[in-house]
Structure formats: structure tokens, C-alpha cells
Short mmCIF file of C-alpha atoms and ligand atoms in Angstrom, two decimals:
data_model
loop_
_atom_site.label_atom_id
_atom_site.label_comp_id
_atom_site.label_asym_id
_atom_site.label_seq_id
_atom_site.Cartn_x
_atom_site.Cartn_y
_atom_site.Cartn_z
CA UNK A 1 6.13 15.61 25.20
CA UNK A 2 4.35 18.89 24.65
CA UNK A 3 5.82 21.93 21.59
CA UNK A 4 8.87 22.69 20.55
CA UNK A 5 10.71 25.54 19.24
CA UNK A 6 12.95 23.31 17.03
CA UNK A 7 12.53 19.99 15.85
CA UNK A 8 15.78 18.61 14.45
CA UNK A 9 15.45 15.42 11.96
CA UNK A 10 18.11 13.33 12.17
CA UNK A 11 21.27 12.83 14.23
CA UNK A 12 24.18 12.94 12.02
CA UNK A 13 26.33 15.34 12.31
CA UNK A 14 24.62 18.40 11.15
CA UNK A 15 21.63 17.80 13.10
CA UNK A 16 23.29 16.85 16.15
CA UNK A 17 25.59 20.29 15.69
CA UNK A 18 22.31 22.46 15.05
CA UNK A 19 20.42 21.07 18.00
CA UNK A 20 23.59 22.16 20.53
CA UNK A 21 23.89 25.32 18.93
CA UNK A 22 20.27 25.88 19.31
CA UNK A 23 19.81 24.43 22.37
CA UNK A 24 22.77 26.18 23.70
CA UNK A 25 20.95 29.44 22.88
CA UNK A 26 17.72 28.60 25.34
CA UNK A 27 15.68 27.04 22.44
CA UNK A 28 13.32 24.28 23.82
CA UNK A 29 14.78 21.29 20.70
CA UNK A 30 13.68 17.78 20.30
CA UNK A 31 16.17 15.92 17.90
CA UNK A 32 14.47 12.61 16.32
CA UNK A 33 16.84 10.09 14.93
CA UNK A 34 15.30 6.62 13.46
CA UNK A 35 18.49 4.81 14.73
CA UNK A 36 18.47 3.24 17.95
CA UNK A 37 20.37 4.72 20.70
CA UNK A 38 23.33 2.79 20.95
CA UNK A 39 23.57 3.46 16.77
CA UNK A 40 23.84 6.90 16.76
CA UNK A 41 27.16 8.60 15.27
CA UNK A 42 27.95 5.52 13.30
CA UNK A 43 27.75 6.41 9.45
CA UNK A 44 29.18 3.99 6.30
CA UNK A 45 32.33 7.18 5.58
CA UNK A 46 35.43 7.47 4.55
CA UNK A 47 36.00 8.90 8.08
CA UNK A 48 38.46 12.17 6.79
CA UNK A 49 38.08 15.48 7.19
CA UNK A 50 40.36 18.54 6.94
CA UNK A 51 41.73 19.92 9.93
CA UNK A 52 40.92 23.38 8.96
CA UNK A 53 37.30 22.61 9.75
CA UNK A 54 37.60 22.67 13.05
CA UNK A 55 39.70 25.56 13.27
CA UNK A 56 37.09 27.79 11.61
CA UNK A 57 34.26 26.27 13.46
CA UNK A 58 36.28 26.82 17.30
CA UNK A 59 36.08 22.89 17.55
CA UNK A 60 38.66 20.77 19.84
CA UNK A 61 40.56 18.17 17.43
CA UNK A 62 39.79 14.72 17.13
CA UNK A 63 41.69 13.11 20.05
CA UNK A 64 41.80 9.53 22.69
CA UNK A 65 39.40 7.33 20.89
CA UNK A 66 38.07 9.46 18.27
CA UNK A 67 41.63 10.45 16.55
CA UNK A 68 42.73 7.40 14.61
CA UNK A 69 45.54 9.11 12.52
CA UNK A 70 46.63 12.48 11.48
CA UNK A 71 47.27 12.68 7.76
CA UNK A 72 49.76 16.01 6.10
CA UNK A 73 47.77 15.37 2.67
CA UNK A 74 46.25 13.71 0.13
CA UNK A 75 47.91 11.67 -2.76
CA UNK A 76 46.15 11.33 -6.11
CA UNK A 77 47.17 8.74 -8.55
CA UNK A 78 46.95 8.74 -11.77
CA UNK A 79 44.52 5.65 -13.25
CA UNK A 80 48.13 3.86 -14.42
CA UNK A 81 49.27 4.74 -11.06
CA UNK A 82 52.52 5.77 -12.30
CA UNK A 83 52.23 9.42 -11.58
CA UNK A 84 51.01 11.02 -8.56
CA UNK A 85 51.08 14.74 -7.12
CA UNK A 86 50.67 15.60 -2.99
CA UNK A 87 48.15 17.87 -2.29
CA UNK A 88 48.96 19.68 1.10
CA UNK A 89 46.62 19.80 4.01
CA UNK A 90 46.01 18.13 7.39
CA UNK A 91 43.62 16.12 7.91
CA UNK A 92 41.98 13.71 10.77
CA UNK A 93 41.19 10.16 10.26
CA UNK A 94 38.61 9.73 12.57
CA UNK A 95 36.80 6.87 14.83
CA UNK A 96 33.25 7.99 12.79
CA UNK A 97 30.88 6.44 15.64
CA UNK A 98 33.20 8.32 18.30
CA UNK A 99 33.09 11.64 16.42
CA UNK A 100 29.36 11.20 16.35
CA UNK A 101 28.95 10.77 19.47
CA UNK A 102 31.21 13.82 20.72
CA UNK A 103 28.59 15.96 18.49
CA UNK A 104 25.14 14.13 20.27
CA UNK A 105 26.89 14.53 23.87
CA UNK A 106 27.11 18.14 23.53
CA UNK A 107 23.65 18.54 22.14
CA UNK A 108 22.10 15.82 25.54
CA UNK A 109 24.43 18.02 27.48
CA UNK A 110 22.68 21.58 26.71
CA UNK A 111 19.05 19.67 27.04
CA UNK A 112 18.33 18.83 23.99
CA UNK A 113 15.72 16.39 24.00
CA UNK A 114 16.70 12.99 21.85
CA UNK A 115 14.14 10.67 20.14
CA UNK A 116 15.96 7.20 19.51
CA UNK A 117 14.09 5.04 17.03
CA UNK A 118 11.77 7.38 16.05
CA UNK A 119 11.23 7.04 11.74
CA UNK A 120 9.86 10.40 10.66
CA UNK A 121 7.44 10.17 7.72
CA UNK A 122 6.38 13.51 6.69
CA UNK A 123 5.90 17.74 7.53
CA UNK A 124 2.90 18.36 9.21
CA UNK A 125 1.85 21.46 6.88
CA UNK A 126 -0.92 24.13 8.29
CA UNK A 127 -1.58 27.32 6.75
CA UNK A 128 1.26 27.59 4.37
CA UNK A 129 3.96 26.73 7.48
CA UNK A 130 5.98 23.79 8.37
CA UNK A 131 4.50 23.24 12.30
CA UNK A 132 6.00 20.07 12.59
CA UNK A 133 6.29 16.03 11.84
CA UNK A 134 4.62 13.05 11.95
CA UNK A 135 6.27 9.53 12.01
CA UNK A 136 6.54 6.33 13.85
CA UNK A 137 8.13 5.86 17.66
CA UNK A 138 10.22 2.72 19.27
CA UNK A 139 6.60 1.56 20.28
CA UNK A 140 5.03 1.65 16.67
CA UNK A 141 2.70 4.53 17.44
CA UNK A 142 2.32 7.40 15.28
CA UNK A 143 3.00 10.32 17.00
CA UNK A 144 2.64 14.08 15.92
CA UNK A 145 5.03 16.43 17.53
CA UNK A 146 4.95 20.51 16.86
CA UNK A 147 7.17 22.86 16.81
CA UNK A 148 7.96 26.70 14.97
CA UNK A 149 10.85 25.56 12.86
CA UNK A 150 12.01 22.35 11.82
CA UNK A 151 15.38 21.54 10.94
CA UNK A 152 15.78 18.91 7.78
CA UNK A 153 19.00 17.58 8.83
CA UNK A 154 17.73 13.60 7.63
CA UNK A 155 20.61 13.10 5.09
CA UNK A 156 20.38 12.68 1.31
CA UNK A 157 16.96 11.08 2.10
CA UNK A 158 15.55 14.63 2.96
CA UNK A 159 12.35 13.08 4.25
CA UNK A 160 10.81 16.72 5.51
CA UNK A 161 11.34 18.52 2.63
CA UNK A 162 10.79 16.12 -0.51
CA UNK A 163 7.49 15.41 1.22
CA UNK A 164 6.45 19.35 0.95
CA UNK A 165 4.38 20.13 -1.81
CA UNK A 166 6.35 20.25 -5.51
CA UNK A 167 5.42 24.11 -5.44
CA UNK A 168 7.59 24.75 -2.24
CA UNK A 169 11.40 25.71 -3.54
CA UNK A 170 12.77 24.07 -1.04
CA UNK A 171 11.60 20.59 -2.64
CA UNK A 172 14.03 20.27 -5.19
CA UNK A 173 14.68 17.04 -6.36
CA UNK A 174 18.77 15.45 -6.90
CA UNK A 175 19.46 14.16 -10.21
CA UNK A 176 21.36 10.95 -10.11
CA UNK A 177 24.15 11.81 -12.39
CA UNK A 178 24.97 14.66 -9.16
CA UNK A 179 25.49 11.75 -6.54
CA UNK A 180 28.28 9.07 -6.16
CA UNK A 181 26.58 5.66 -5.05
CA UNK A 182 29.75 4.58 -3.15
CA UNK A 183 30.79 1.06 -0.86
CA UNK A 184 33.09 0.95 1.52
CA UNK A 185 35.12 -1.53 3.90
CA UNK A 186 37.17 -0.83 6.67
CA UNK A 187 39.79 -3.74 6.57
CA UNK A 188 42.83 -5.08 8.33
CA UNK A 189 45.74 -5.84 6.50
CA UNK A 190 48.43 -7.95 6.38
CA UNK A 191 50.85 -5.60 4.88
CA UNK A 192 51.42 -1.94 6.61
CA UNK A 193 50.42 1.20 4.74
CA UNK A 194 51.99 4.93 5.39
CA UNK A 195 49.57 6.90 7.26
CA UNK A 196 51.14 10.06 6.33
CA UNK A 197 48.71 10.44 3.33
CA UNK A 198 44.91 10.16 2.83
CA UNK A 199 45.38 8.25 -1.40
CA UNK A 200 43.09 8.93 -3.97
CA UNK A 201 43.29 6.68 -7.22
CA UNK A 202 41.80 8.29 -10.23
CA UNK A 203 40.25 5.41 -12.51
CA UNK A 204 37.04 5.48 -15.43
CA UNK A 205 37.46 2.00 -15.63
CA UNK A 206 36.89 0.97 -11.41
CA UNK A 207 34.97 4.32 -10.51
CA UNK A 208 33.62 6.10 -13.55
CA UNK A 209 32.48 9.11 -12.74
CA UNK A 210 33.86 9.03 -8.98
CA UNK A 211 37.13 7.60 -7.85
CA UNK A 212 38.42 5.16 -5.27
CA UNK A 213 40.43 6.00 -1.91
CA UNK A 214 42.43 4.75 0.72
CA UNK A 215 42.56 6.28 3.46
CA UNK A 216 44.62 4.55 6.31
CA UNK A 217 43.70 4.59 10.09
CA UNK A 218 46.30 2.64 11.54
CA UNK A 219 49.16 1.44 9.64
CA UNK A 220 47.47 -1.89 9.06
CA UNK A 221 43.75 -0.30 9.37
CA UNK A 222 42.49 1.18 5.91
CA UNK A 223 39.00 2.49 5.30
CA UNK A 224 38.89 1.52 1.44
CA UNK A 225 36.19 2.32 -0.99
CA UNK A 226 35.13 3.84 -4.34
CA UNK A 227 32.27 6.03 -5.68
CA UNK A 228 30.66 5.45 -9.03
CA UNK A 229 28.35 7.71 -10.76
CA UNK A 230 24.83 6.32 -11.38
CA UNK A 231 24.29 7.36 -14.85
CA UNK A 232 23.65 4.90 -18.01
CA UNK A 233 25.47 1.33 -17.24
CA UNK A 234 27.37 2.47 -14.68
CA UNK A 235 28.56 -0.81 -12.92
CA UNK A 236 27.30 -1.70 -8.86
CA UNK A 237 30.08 0.00 -7.14
CA UNK A 238 30.54 -3.45 -4.28
CA UNK A 239 31.23 -5.75 -7.80
CA UNK A 240 33.96 -3.41 -8.96
CA UNK A 241 35.41 -3.13 -5.13
CA UNK A 242 35.52 -6.89 -5.29
CA UNK A 243 36.72 -7.19 -9.00
CA UNK A 244 39.65 -4.37 -8.96
CA UNK A 245 40.14 -3.48 -5.15
CA UNK A 246 39.69 -6.01 -3.17
CA UNK A 247 41.73 -8.25 -5.07
CA UNK A 248 45.05 -6.02 -5.05
CA UNK A 249 47.87 -7.39 -3.54
CA UNK A 250 48.00 -5.24 -0.47
CA UNK A 251 44.93 -6.67 0.56
CA UNK A 252 45.54 -10.43 0.54
CA UNK A 253 44.37 -12.40 3.64
CA UNK A 254 42.78 -8.98 4.68
CA UNK A 255 39.99 -8.80 7.60
CA UNK A 256 37.45 -7.22 7.19
CA UNK A 257 35.62 -5.25 10.09
CA UNK A 258 32.98 -3.39 8.75
CA UNK A 259 31.44 -2.51 5.11
CA UNK A 260 28.58 -0.76 3.82
CA UNK A 261 27.21 1.47 1.17
CA UNK A 262 25.64 4.90 0.95
CA UNK A 263 25.02 7.81 -1.61
CA UNK A 264 26.54 11.37 -1.63
CA UNK A 265 25.25 14.44 -2.88
CA UNK A 266 28.37 15.78 -5.66
CA UNK A 267 26.78 18.94 -6.73
CA UNK A 268 25.99 22.83 -5.83
CA UNK A 269 23.92 22.83 -2.45
CA UNK A 270 19.73 22.86 -3.37
CA UNK A 271 19.33 26.49 -4.56
CA UNK A 272 16.86 27.49 -1.87
CA UNK A 273 17.33 25.75 1.34
CA UNK A 274 14.85 27.23 3.27
CA UNK A 275 10.63 27.53 3.24
CA UNK A 276 8.01 28.86 6.10
CA UNK A 277 9.24 26.98 9.02
CA UNK A 278 11.68 24.80 7.45
CA UNK A 279 15.59 25.01 6.51
CA UNK A 280 17.70 22.35 5.00
CA UNK A 281 21.22 21.06 6.13
CA UNK A 282 24.13 18.59 5.51
CA UNK A 283 23.70 16.09 3.12
CA UNK A 284 19.92 17.26 3.00
CA UNK A 285 21.10 20.48 1.72
CA UNK A 286 23.37 18.75 -0.70
CA UNK A 287 26.20 20.45 1.50
CA UNK A 288 29.12 17.97 -0.14
CA UNK A 289 32.47 19.08 -1.85
CA UNK A 290 31.34 18.18 -5.26
CA UNK A 291 35.03 16.99 -6.12
CA UNK A 292 35.47 14.89 -3.29
CA UNK A 293 32.65 14.33 -1.38
CA UNK A 294 33.68 15.48 1.98
CA UNK A 295 30.51 16.68 3.70
CA UNK A 296 31.32 15.90 7.26
CA UNK A 297 32.75 19.75 7.41
CA UNK A 298 30.22 21.30 5.45
CA UNK A 299 27.27 19.91 7.23
CA UNK A 300 28.84 21.34 10.47
CA UNK A 301 28.99 25.27 8.56
CA UNK A 302 25.25 24.61 7.42
CA UNK A 303 24.66 23.79 10.73
CA UNK A 304 25.82 26.59 12.33
CA UNK A 305 24.47 29.19 9.92
CA UNK A 306 20.61 27.24 10.10
CA UNK A 307 21.18 27.77 13.79
CA UNK A 308 22.11 31.42 14.26
CA UNK A 309 19.39 31.77 12.42
CA UNK A 310 16.90 30.21 13.58
CA UNK A 311 18.01 31.76 17.17
CA UNK A 312 17.70 35.21 15.66
CA UNK A 313 14.30 34.35 13.64
CA UNK A 314 12.65 33.00 16.50
CA UNK A 315 13.36 36.03 18.86
CA UNK A 316 11.60 38.44 16.76
CA UNK A 317 8.63 37.05 15.03
CA UNK A 318 7.00 34.10 12.75
CA UNK A 319 9.94 31.80 11.10
CA UNK A 320 8.65 32.94 7.58
CA UNK A 321 10.75 31.87 4.35
CA UNK A 322 11.24 35.42 3.72
CA UNK A 323 12.30 36.00 7.84
CA UNK A 324 14.71 32.74 7.18
CA UNK A 325 16.48 33.89 4.07
CA UNK A 326 19.48 34.95 5.17
CA UNK A 327 20.50 31.33 5.74
CA UNK A 328 20.99 30.63 2.25
CA UNK A 329 23.21 34.05 1.73
CA UNK A 330 25.20 32.87 4.74
CA UNK A 331 25.82 29.69 3.79
CA UNK A 332 26.49 30.58 0.08
CA UNK A 333 28.43 33.00 1.11
CA UNK A 334 30.50 31.19 3.53
CA UNK A 335 30.62 28.05 1.39
CA UNK A 336 27.90 27.66 -1.69
CA UNK A 337 30.41 29.99 -3.40
CA UNK A 338 32.93 27.73 -3.78
CA UNK A 339 31.16 24.44 -3.75
CA UNK A 340 29.12 25.67 -6.66
CA UNK A 341 32.17 26.61 -8.92
CA UNK A 342 33.63 23.33 -7.89
CA UNK A 343 30.63 21.98 -9.37
CA UNK A 344 31.17 22.84 -12.77
CA UNK A 345 35.02 21.27 -12.42
CA UNK A 346 33.70 18.14 -11.29
CA UNK A 347 31.26 17.88 -14.13
CA UNK A 348 34.02 18.42 -16.35
CA UNK A 349 36.59 15.93 -14.33
CA UNK A 350 33.93 13.25 -14.85
CA UNK A 351 34.26 13.86 -19.11
CA UNK A 352 37.76 13.23 -18.76
CA UNK A 353 39.26 9.97 -20.21
CA UNK A 354 41.69 7.94 -18.22
CA UNK A 355 44.07 8.63 -21.41
CA UNK A 356 43.41 12.78 -20.95
CA UNK A 357 44.28 11.96 -17.07
CA UNK A 358 47.16 9.68 -17.37
CA UNK A 359 48.73 12.99 -20.10
CA UNK A 360 47.81 15.62 -17.29
CA UNK A 361 49.57 13.45 -14.41
CA UNK A 362 52.61 12.84 -17.04
CA UNK A 363 53.15 16.36 -18.10
CA UNK A 364 53.11 17.35 -14.76
CA UNK A 365 50.69 20.18 -15.66
CA UNK A 366 49.35 21.37 -12.06
CA UNK A 367 50.96 20.95 -9.24
CA UNK A 368 49.55 19.81 -5.65
CA UNK A 369 49.65 23.23 -4.19
CA UNK A 370 47.61 24.11 -7.51
CA UNK A 371 44.94 21.45 -7.00
CA UNK A 372 45.03 22.75 -3.15
CA UNK A 373 43.96 26.23 -4.51
CA UNK A 374 40.93 24.85 -6.63
CA UNK A 375 39.76 22.66 -3.64
CA UNK A 376 39.82 25.44 -0.84
CA UNK A 377 38.71 28.58 -3.24
CA UNK A 378 37.32 27.00 -5.92
CA UNK A 379 39.32 28.96 -8.21
CA UNK A 380 41.51 27.65 -11.09
CA UNK A 381 43.56 30.39 -12.04
CA UNK A 382 44.68 31.46 -15.86
CA UNK A 383 48.38 30.75 -15.47
CA UNK A 384 47.50 26.80 -14.86
CA UNK A 385 45.51 26.76 -17.79
CA UNK A 386 48.52 28.51 -19.70
CA UNK A 387 50.77 25.99 -18.44
CA UNK A 388 48.32 23.55 -19.41
CA UNK A 389 48.14 24.72 -23.04
CA UNK A 390 52.16 25.01 -23.34
CA UNK A 391 52.21 21.16 -22.37
CA UNK A 392 49.28 20.16 -24.44
CA UNK A 393 50.72 22.19 -27.54
CA UNK A 394 53.56 19.24 -27.16
CA UNK A 395 51.32 16.25 -28.59
CA UNK A 396 48.34 18.50 -29.71
CA UNK A 397 45.21 18.28 -27.57
CA UNK A 398 43.28 21.04 -28.51
CA UNK A 399 39.89 19.86 -27.47
CA UNK A 400 41.15 19.19 -23.72
CA UNK A 401 42.87 22.92 -23.84
CA UNK A 402 39.37 24.28 -24.94
CA UNK A 403 37.46 22.53 -22.73
CA UNK A 404 40.03 23.81 -19.79
CA UNK A 405 39.44 26.84 -20.83
CA UNK A 406 35.85 26.94 -21.30
CA UNK A 407 35.77 25.69 -17.51
CA UNK A 408 37.91 28.43 -15.77
CA UNK A 409 35.61 30.92 -18.06
CA UNK A 410 32.27 29.78 -16.28
CA UNK A 411 33.72 28.80 -12.85
CA UNK A 412 33.98 32.68 -12.97
CA UNK A 413 30.79 33.19 -14.49
CA UNK A 414 28.79 31.10 -12.12
CA UNK A 415 30.62 32.45 -8.98
CA UNK A 416 29.56 35.86 -10.21
CA UNK A 417 26.27 34.54 -10.11
CA UNK A 418 25.71 33.33 -7.29
CA UNK A 419 27.54 36.59 -5.89
CA UNK A 420 24.02 37.51 -7.10
CA UNK A 421 21.62 35.76 -5.40
CA UNK A 422 18.67 37.49 -4.21
CA UNK A 423 18.40 39.21 -1.09
CA UNK A 424 14.65 39.33 -1.75
CA UNK A 425 12.80 36.13 -2.35
CA UNK A 426 10.95 37.54 -4.79
CA UNK A 427 13.95 38.09 -7.20
CA UNK A 428 14.95 34.12 -6.69
CA UNK A 429 12.92 32.65 -9.73
CA UNK A 430 14.47 34.80 -12.17
CA UNK A 431 17.79 34.20 -10.62
CA UNK A 432 17.35 30.35 -10.44
CA UNK A 433 16.64 30.54 -14.20
CA UNK A 434 19.40 32.79 -15.12
CA UNK A 435 21.89 30.12 -12.91
CA UNK A 436 20.39 26.90 -14.63
CA UNK A 437 20.73 28.30 -17.83
CA UNK A 438 24.22 29.53 -17.61
CA UNK A 439 24.85 25.36 -16.07
CA UNK A 440 23.26 24.04 -19.87
CA UNK A 441 25.56 26.42 -21.85
CA UNK A 442 28.48 24.83 -19.84
CA UNK A 443 27.66 21.27 -20.47
CA UNK A 444 27.00 21.86 -24.02
CA UNK A 445 30.50 23.17 -24.38
CA UNK A 446 31.99 20.49 -22.58
CA UNK A 447 30.18 17.50 -23.60
C1 FAD B 1 30.63 6.19 1.73
C2 FAD B 1 30.95 7.40 2.54
C3 FAD B 1 32.21 7.79 2.68
C4 FAD B 1 32.01 9.42 2.32
N1 FAD B 1 33.39 9.83 2.93
C5 FAD B 1 33.77 10.72 3.46
C6 FAD B 1 34.34 11.79 3.92
O1 FAD B 1 35.97 10.71 4.20
N2 FAD B 1 34.81 12.50 4.54
C7 FAD B 1 33.68 13.13 4.99
O2 FAD B 1 33.86 14.54 5.02
N3 FAD B 1 32.59 13.24 3.94
C8 FAD B 1 32.39 11.74 3.58
N4 FAD B 1 31.14 11.30 3.39
C9 FAD B 1 29.79 12.74 3.24
C10 FAD B 1 29.65 12.51 4.79
O3 FAD B 1 29.40 11.33 5.69
C11 FAD B 1 27.92 13.10 4.88
O4 FAD B 1 28.06 14.09 4.03
C12 FAD B 1 27.87 13.56 6.30
O5 FAD B 1 28.02 12.58 7.24
C13 FAD B 1 26.34 14.35 6.50
O6 FAD B 1 25.90 14.26 7.46
P1 FAD B 1 24.68 14.84 7.88
O7 FAD B 1 23.72 14.93 9.21
O8 FAD B 1 23.98 15.76 7.10
O9 FAD B 1 23.45 13.23 7.03
P2 FAD B 1 23.89 12.21 7.79
O10 FAD B 1 24.86 11.51 8.51
O11 FAD B 1 23.12 10.85 7.06
O12 FAD B 1 22.70 11.79 8.96
C14 FAD B 1 21.28 12.07 8.61
C15 FAD B 1 20.83 11.03 10.07
O13 FAD B 1 19.14 11.24 9.61
C16 FAD B 1 18.48 10.31 10.03
N5 FAD B 1 17.37 9.88 9.58
C17 FAD B 1 17.26 9.93 7.82
N6 FAD B 1 15.96 10.11 7.73
C18 FAD B 1 15.07 9.82 8.66
C19 FAD B 1 13.78 9.53 8.99
N7 FAD B 1 12.79 9.91 8.24
N8 FAD B 1 13.54 9.62 10.72
C20 FAD B 1 14.21 9.79 11.58
N9 FAD B 1 15.91 10.14 11.46
C21 FAD B 1 16.17 9.84 9.27
C22 FAD B 1 19.52 9.22 9.32
O14 FAD B 1 19.69 8.07 10.20
C23 FAD B 1 20.71 9.86 10.08
O15 FAD B 1 21.24 9.66 11.06
C24 FAD B 1 30.81 10.02 2.83
C25 FAD B 1 29.74 9.49 2.34
C26 FAD B 1 29.82 8.05 2.08
C27 FAD B 1 28.53 7.83 2.20
#
């Protein structure tokens, strides 16, 4: 087997894309995946991805068997379903396995060595550097593989970074409240759906701390699911799915094609995604969009930056944390900055009642274009708050207006602080303390 320049753990979207880019750059890459070869690419997912991600990354659009449908926007419903707004923006409903196979084949075509059915159990650490991983291969043998750099692309389980000593900054735990536990089915229905929009339903009763979705694939095949924030007495998402969603008239007599669950990190990225000889990408970095949980695009963005930094660093010296540090800065300026301000917006939204949301939808206090802007750049502008203020004053909801002003204020503050992400790791602990303090302060204000 020999020694590799880079070991990538996990052949999801992040791992395959990082492997492809690094392999294309001429380095020797091993891609380790616990799934069997034929299952690689499959993932329990909503299967929706914005078109802009393909444009920004220079990837060709899904087509043929990979493409299920093209959306022209997202329709968001109020909890009582009496009102909705349309957020513009094209996106694709994809055949997730076919899309995953495309990325895998890209990696294989540039000579990446794939080890399917290989279950990684821990990193190997020597002299303060990650120098490889240990795992169990398909024959049940314990194997150690060595490399200069390991990329943790193992998804939410973060199998490599979470097995490092606790004093490694990259080993940051994700709290339950910063995740959504999801359940989803792909069903063939008797009724036909309009495939123009991906639909999101806000409802604390059905999906507390999350939402439920209906993303059409074909007019009579839809991806339907929900995510809940696992706090306190949060319900089991599968039970709520059966109780509130599967029982709706439009799903009467529907045939289940596929079902399953999964966890989505819904927060800012981990503060420090690098260590000596290691980087984290995709869900292992907590790269999903905190508002809608979309993680395919950001997993590819993080993989791209990680691959570029690894190629540069291995050409000129050891992959120390200091040398890999530019990955933190590049990811934050490309996506993390928006992610962190959306994280605060997410905390605010999770504290709104269904009644507040029904009211806001009814008063039409925020338009689809404004929601689009919040989602794209992570900014809620003050004119929106003024408009909300005017509407709220009508029936006096001062606490909601106050919280909205606080959110706008803190979204700006946290973006400024992330704009000051330390160029030098020595300054990192001080910076992280400032961020955590600001978030605590924000939560106190809105709670
Ligand atoms: C129910 C649900 C719905 C979603 N809907 C959407 C959506 O509509 N749009 C969107 O953009 N995002 C969605 N997401 C999020 C998105 O799927 C993820 O963010 C994205 O797939 C992350 O890619 P990844 O490569 O980082 O991780 P993953 O796709 O999870 O890949 C990690 C890989 O690592 C492998 N692995 C794990 N542990 C080990 C180990 N010990 N040894 C070897 N291999 C290992 C896994 O088998 C897996 O193949 C959804 C997620 C869920 C759960």
C-alpha cells in the first residue's frame, strides 16, 4: 500500500472532491470509505442544491440521470399554511447517488486510490503531527496507513478530528442544540405536484427548531422530510413525520421508495479546522448553511480551499498547523463569514413562536427578495427592520421588534469579528474567547 501524500477519510461530496483536486494536482491520494463500493454516493438528503454552487466552482450542471428537476425558487409557508413567500433562485433536485458517483469517478479518473469498506477508527499521531490513520479493512484486518496530511471528510461523525487529544483546537465538540436530527422519505404519490418550487414549511409543532420540506423530484415523486433541534423534550422526527406529514391527504396511498435519517450541523464552522498534518472539510467542519441546512455546496467549497492549501503547503515544507492556517482564512472569507451571521439569525428564528411567524407572514414584513439576500450574503438590512417595526407597531409586539434589532446589530458585530480572524495562530485563543463572549451576550439578549 505504501505511504501517501494525502489520506482523505470519507467518500462523500467533500472527500471525493478534495481527493479529485489533490490527485489532479499530482499528489498520491488514498480515499478511505467505510461503505462498500456500490453504496458510495448514496446519502440520506433533501437532494436540493443551488445552481450558483456549480457556477462558482466551475462544475458542470447535473444532467441525464443525475438531474431530477430544476427549481426556480423556494416557497416558504407560514405555520398555519395560510401565507407563503417565494424566495427566488434556481436550484437542482438531484439524484444524490448519481451526483455522488460523478464526484467519485472524477477522483478515480485522476488516479486516486480508493479503499472501500475501510472503517477508519483513529488518527495516528507522532511527534505532535497526524501522520496517518488506523482502520479495519474489508477482510477485518487492522491496517495502518501513513501520509503527510490527513483530511477529515467523514461527515458529522468527524472520526479523525474528534479522536485527537482534547487540547488540539480542531477537536471541537458540536453541541446537540447546534444540530438538526432529520428523517426523510422519497415517495411516489398519487397526486401530482408542481415541480417549480422546493417547498419549506415552518412549524414548531411539527418540526421544532427546524422545518419540514417537500422537494419535488418529478411531478409524482417527492423528497419529504423534517429536521428537529434535539433539545429538552424534542420529538423523534420519524414519529412526527408519520403523525403530521405522512398522514396528509396528498400522501394518501403514497409508495415509499427510500427512507432514512441523519444529522445536520446547523452552526458556524468549527473555530479552527486545522492542526499539524490535518484539515477538516464538509460536515466534519460543520460547513452547512445554519438556516436551511444545505451542506452539499459548502462541502465542495471547503474541499476546494483545503485541496488548494494542501497542494501549496506540501510543495514547500511540513504541513504544520501554521503552514495550513491559510485554509481557515480562505474558507471564512469565502463562506464562513456568511455562515456565522446566519448562525445568529438561526438562533433568533428558533426562538420565535408559530404565532410570531404567522403574524410576520400575514403582515408581509419580509419579502422573498429580502430573504434571498439574508441567505446569500448573511445580512439583514435595517430598512427591513424599519418595515417590520411599522407592521409590528400596528398590534404592538415590542419584544419581537427589539429582538429583531438585536439580531441585525449582532449579525454585523460577529461578521466584523470574523473579519478579524487571526492571521497568526498565536492570537487564536484570544479571538475565540471574544467570539464566544459575543455569542453568549447575543443569546442573553434574545432569550
Ligand atoms: C436528511 C438530510 C437532508 C439534507 N438535505 C440537504 C439538501 O437538500 N441540500 C444540501 O445541500 N444538503 C443537505 N443535507 C446536508 C448534506 O447532505 C451534507 O451537508 C453533505 O452531504 C456533507 O457532505 P460530506 O462529504 O461532508 O459528508 P457525508 O456526505 O456525510 O460523507 C461522509 C462520508 O464519510 C464516510 N465515513 C464516516 N465515518 C467513516 C469512517 N469511520 N471510516 C471511513 N469512512 C467514514 C461516510 O460513510 C460518508 O460516505 C442534508 C442532510 C441530511 C441528513
